């Protein structure tokens, strides 16, 4: 890395001790590790699916052009395997970042307020198995802060640089992982598109004569298909507008 006091592109030389602690305490090693664990579990399942894609088609009673195209195309199973590798690789580098966060949070010296709060908590919970360790560390931090506050700040900056370097490395490795490329489905899988000529032909009952999913009372029809028995026909430019005849007999 180049540049004085840099870690992953972030400079800590001009930060106060308190600013570095505030920056670090926003990170959560457990959350990052949880994501890594889920990716590991996903990689295992993805590889199982890839193996099924390789083996299962050989035992399925499936005939035809689509079946032949699927069996001769091994790219789907291979791409699925590469997806499992990608998931596992991403989990590895997220795990590295998680470990770096936990190490930095445990190793970085605390400022006076944080160290005193930790000391007070350890003394209040003296039965806790970690209380003695925390108490000793906090007392040492308070003594060091009293003797040379700037030296302690420099020690904190060194821990932050280590964390930044691990972040940078993990990010570079994640970007370098091979992304799987899945092939398109075989053409034999895709049925031909059917298009009804009636739906597009001007003057058909499906073009101008349909409104709102049904035939309107003023729908147009060709003269050849209009009969006087269904109502009065009115000639309009070679077409006739029909009006439905009210059958009064139904209401008497």
C-alpha positions as CSV (number, residue, x, y, z in Angstrom):
1,X,0.0,0.0,0.0
2,X,1.2,3.5,-0.7
3,X,0.7,6.6,1.3
4,X,1.5,7.3,4.9
5,X,-0.9,6.0,7.4
6,X,-3.4,4.5,5.0
7,X,-5.4,1.4,5.3
8,X,-7.6,0.3,2.5
9,X,-7.7,3.9,1.2
10,X,-8.7,5.4,4.6
11,X,-6.2,7.7,6.4
12,X,-6.1,7.4,10.1
13,X,-3.2,9.7,10.8
14,X,-5.4,12.8,11.2
15,X,-8.1,11.0,13.2
16,X,-8.5,11.4,16.9
17,X,-8.5,8.3,19.1
18,X,-12.2,8.8,19.7
19,X,-13.0,9.1,16.0
20,X,-11.2,5.8,15.2
21,X,-13.1,4.0,18.0
22,X,-16.4,5.4,16.8
23,X,-15.6,4.2,13.2
24,X,-14.5,0.7,14.4
25,X,-17.4,0.2,16.8
26,X,-19.9,0.5,13.9
27,X,-18.5,-2.7,12.4
28,X,-20.1,-6.0,13.4
29,X,-17.9,-9.1,13.0
30,X,-20.9,-11.4,13.8
31,X,-23.0,-10.0,11.1
32,X,-20.3,-10.5,8.5
33,X,-19.5,-14.0,9.7
34,X,-23.2,-14.8,9.5
35,X,-23.3,-13.9,5.8
36,X,-20.2,-16.0,5.2
37,X,-21.8,-19.0,6.9
38,X,-24.9,-18.7,4.8
39,X,-22.8,-18.6,1.6
40,X,-21.0,-21.8,2.7
41,X,-24.3,-23.5,3.3
42,X,-25.6,-22.3,-0.1
43,X,-22.4,-23.6,-1.8
44,X,-23.1,-27.1,-0.5
45,X,-26.7,-27.1,-1.8
46,X,-25.7,-25.6,-5.1
47,X,-23.2,-28.3,-5.7
48,X,-25.8,-31.0,-4.9
49,X,-28.0,-29.4,-7.6
50,X,-25.2,-29.4,-10.1
51,X,-24.6,-33.1,-9.5
52,X,-28.3,-33.8,-10.0
53,X,-28.2,-31.9,-13.3
54,X,-25.3,-34.0,-14.5
55,X,-26.7,-37.4,-13.5
56,X,-30.5,-37.3,-13.3
57,X,-31.3,-36.7,-17.0
58,X,-29.6,-40.0,-17.9
59,X,-32.2,-41.9,-15.9
60,X,-35.4,-40.0,-16.9
61,X,-37.6,-41.4,-19.6
62,X,-37.6,-38.3,-21.7
63,X,-37.5,-38.4,-25.5
64,X,-37.6,-35.9,-28.3
65,X,-35.6,-33.0,-29.6
66,X,-35.8,-31.1,-26.3
67,X,-34.5,-34.1,-24.3
68,X,-31.6,-34.5,-26.7
69,X,-30.7,-30.8,-26.5
70,X,-30.7,-30.9,-22.7
71,X,-28.6,-34.0,-22.4
72,X,-26.0,-32.8,-24.9
73,X,-25.7,-29.4,-23.2
74,X,-23.4,-29.8,-20.2
75,X,-22.9,-26.1,-19.7
76,X,-25.8,-25.8,-17.2
77,X,-24.4,-28.3,-14.8
78,X,-20.9,-26.9,-15.1
79,X,-22.1,-23.3,-14.6
80,X,-24.0,-24.4,-11.5
81,X,-20.8,-26.0,-10.1
82,X,-18.9,-22.7,-10.8
83,X,-21.7,-20.9,-8.9
84,X,-21.0,-23.1,-5.9
85,X,-17.3,-22.3,-6.2
86,X,-18.1,-18.6,-6.3
87,X,-20.3,-18.8,-3.2
88,X,-17.6,-20.6,-1.3
89,X,-14.9,-18.1,-2.4
90,X,-17.0,-15.2,-1.3
91,X,-17.6,-16.9,2.1
92,X,-13.9,-17.3,2.6
93,X,-13.1,-13.6,2.1
94,X,-16.0,-12.4,4.1
95,X,-14.7,-14.7,6.9
96,X,-11.3,-13.0,6.6
97,X,-12.9,-9.6,7.0
98,X,-15.0,-10.8,10.0
99,X,-11.9,-12.1,11.7
100,X,-10.0,-8.8,11.1
101,X,-12.9,-6.8,12.7
102,X,-13.0,-9.0,15.8
103,X,-9.2,-8.7,16.2
104,X,-9.1,-5.0,15.8
105,X,-11.9,-4.5,18.3
106,X,-10.2,-6.7,20.8
107,X,-6.7,-5.2,20.3
108,X,-7.2,-1.5,19.8
109,X,-6.5,0.6,22.9
110,X,-9.5,2.4,24.2
111,X,-9.8,6.0,25.1
112,X,-10.1,7.2,28.7
113,X,-13.9,7.1,28.8
114,X,-14.2,3.6,27.2
115,X,-11.4,2.2,29.3
116,X,-12.9,3.5,32.5
117,X,-16.4,2.1,31.5
118,X,-14.9,-1.3,30.8
119,X,-13.0,-1.3,34.1
120,X,-16.1,-0.3,36.1
121,X,-18.1,-3.1,34.3
122,X,-15.5,-5.7,35.0
123,X,-15.3,-4.7,38.7
124,X,-19.1,-4.8,39.0
125,X,-19.2,-8.3,37.4
126,X,-16.3,-9.8,39.3
127,X,-17.8,-13.3,39.1
128,X,-17.6,-13.2,35.3
129,X,-14.7,-15.4,34.0
130,X,-13.5,-12.6,31.7
131,X,-13.7,-9.9,34.4
132,X,-10.1,-10.2,35.5
133,X,-8.7,-10.0,32.0
134,X,-10.9,-7.0,31.1
135,X,-10.0,-5.3,34.3
136,X,-6.3,-5.7,33.8
137,X,-6.4,-4.5,30.2
138,X,-8.5,-1.5,31.0
139,X,-6.2,-0.5,33.9
140,X,-3.2,-0.7,31.6
141,X,-4.9,1.4,29.0
142,X,-5.8,4.1,31.6
143,X,-2.2,4.2,32.8
144,X,-0.8,4.4,29.2
145,X,-3.3,7.2,28.4
146,X,-2.2,9.1,31.4
147,X,1.5,8.7,30.5
148,X,1.3,9.4,26.8
149,X,-2.0,9.9,25.1
150,X,-0.5,10.5,21.6
151,X,1.4,7.2,21.8
152,X,-1.8,5.4,22.5
153,X,-3.5,7.1,19.6
154,X,-0.7,5.9,17.3
155,X,-1.2,2.4,18.5
156,X,-4.9,2.7,17.7
157,X,-4.1,4.0,14.2
158,X,-1.8,1.0,13.6
159,X,-4.6,-1.4,14.4
160,X,-6.9,0.4,12.1
161,X,-4.4,0.3,9.3
162,X,-4.2,-3.5,9.7
163,X,-8.0,-3.7,9.5
164,X,-8.0,-1.5,6.4
165,X,-5.4,-3.6,4.7
166,X,-7.5,-6.7,5.3
167,X,-10.6,-5.0,4.0
168,X,-8.7,-4.0,0.8
169,X,-7.3,-7.5,0.3
170,X,-10.7,-9.1,0.8
171,X,-12.4,-6.7,-1.6
172,X,-9.8,-7.3,-4.3
173,X,-10.1,-11.1,-3.9
174,X,-13.9,-10.9,-4.1
175,X,-13.8,-8.8,-7.2
176,X,-11.4,-11.4,-8.8
177,X,-13.7,-14.4,-8.2
178,X,-15.0,-16.0,-11.4
179,X,-18.6,-15.2,-12.0
180,X,-20.4,-18.2,-13.6
181,X,-22.1,-17.6,-17.0
182,X,-25.3,-19.6,-17.5
183,X,-26.1,-20.7,-21.1
184,X,-29.5,-19.8,-22.6
185,X,-32.1,-22.7,-22.6
186,X,-31.9,-25.0,-25.7
187,X,-34.1,-23.7,-28.6
188,X,-35.9,-27.0,-28.6
189,X,-37.3,-26.1,-25.1
190,X,-39.0,-22.9,-26.4
191,X,-42.3,-23.6,-28.1
192,X,-43.0,-21.6,-31.3
193,X,-45.0,-18.5,-30.9
194,X,-48.5,-18.7,-32.3
195,X,-50.2,-15.5,-33.7
196,X,-53.8,-15.3,-34.6
197,X,-54.4,-13.5,-37.9
198,X,-58.0,-12.7,-36.9
199,X,-56.8,-10.6,-34.0
200,X,-54.8,-8.3,-36.2
201,X,-56.9,-8.2,-39.4
202,X,-58.6,-4.7,-39.7
203,X,-62.4,-4.9,-39.9
204,X,-62.6,-8.2,-38.0
205,X,-64.9,-8.6,-35.0
206,X,-61.7,-8.8,-32.8
207,X,-60.3,-5.5,-33.9
208,X,-62.8,-2.6,-34.1
209,X,-65.9,-4.5,-33.0
210,X,-64.7,-5.4,-29.5
211,X,-64.9,-3.0,-26.7
212,X,-64.2,-3.8,-23.1
213,X,-64.1,-7.6,-23.7
214,X,-67.6,-7.8,-25.4
215,X,-69.4,-6.7,-28.5
216,X,-71.0,-3.2,-28.1
217,X,-74.6,-2.4,-29.3
218,X,-73.2,-0.3,-32.1
219,X,-70.6,-2.9,-33.3
220,X,-69.8,-2.8,-37.0
221,X,-70.2,-5.9,-39.2
222,X,-69.9,-6.5,-42.9
223,X,-73.1,-6.4,-45.0
224,X,-72.8,-10.1,-45.9
225,X,-73.1,-11.0,-42.2
226,X,-76.0,-8.7,-41.3
227,X,-79.5,-10.0,-41.4
228,X,-82.7,-8.0,-41.1
229,X,-84.1,-10.5,-38.6
230,X,-81.7,-9.4,-35.9
231,X,-82.6,-5.7,-36.1
232,X,-82.6,-2.7,-38.3
233,X,-79.6,-2.3,-40.6
234,X,-78.3,1.1,-41.6
235,X,-75.8,1.3,-44.5
236,X,-72.6,3.4,-43.7
237,X,-69.8,3.4,-46.2
238,X,-70.2,-0.3,-47.2
239,X,-70.7,-1.4,-43.6
240,X,-73.9,-1.7,-41.7
241,X,-74.5,-0.8,-38.1
242,X,-76.8,-3.3,-36.3
243,X,-79.0,-2.5,-33.4
244,X,-80.3,-5.4,-31.2
245,X,-84.0,-6.0,-31.4
246,X,-85.9,-5.9,-28.1
247,X,-87.9,-9.0,-27.7
248,X,-90.9,-7.8,-25.8
249,X,-92.2,-11.3,-25.5
250,X,-89.6,-12.1,-22.9
251,X,-91.1,-9.4,-20.6
252,X,-94.7,-10.3,-21.0
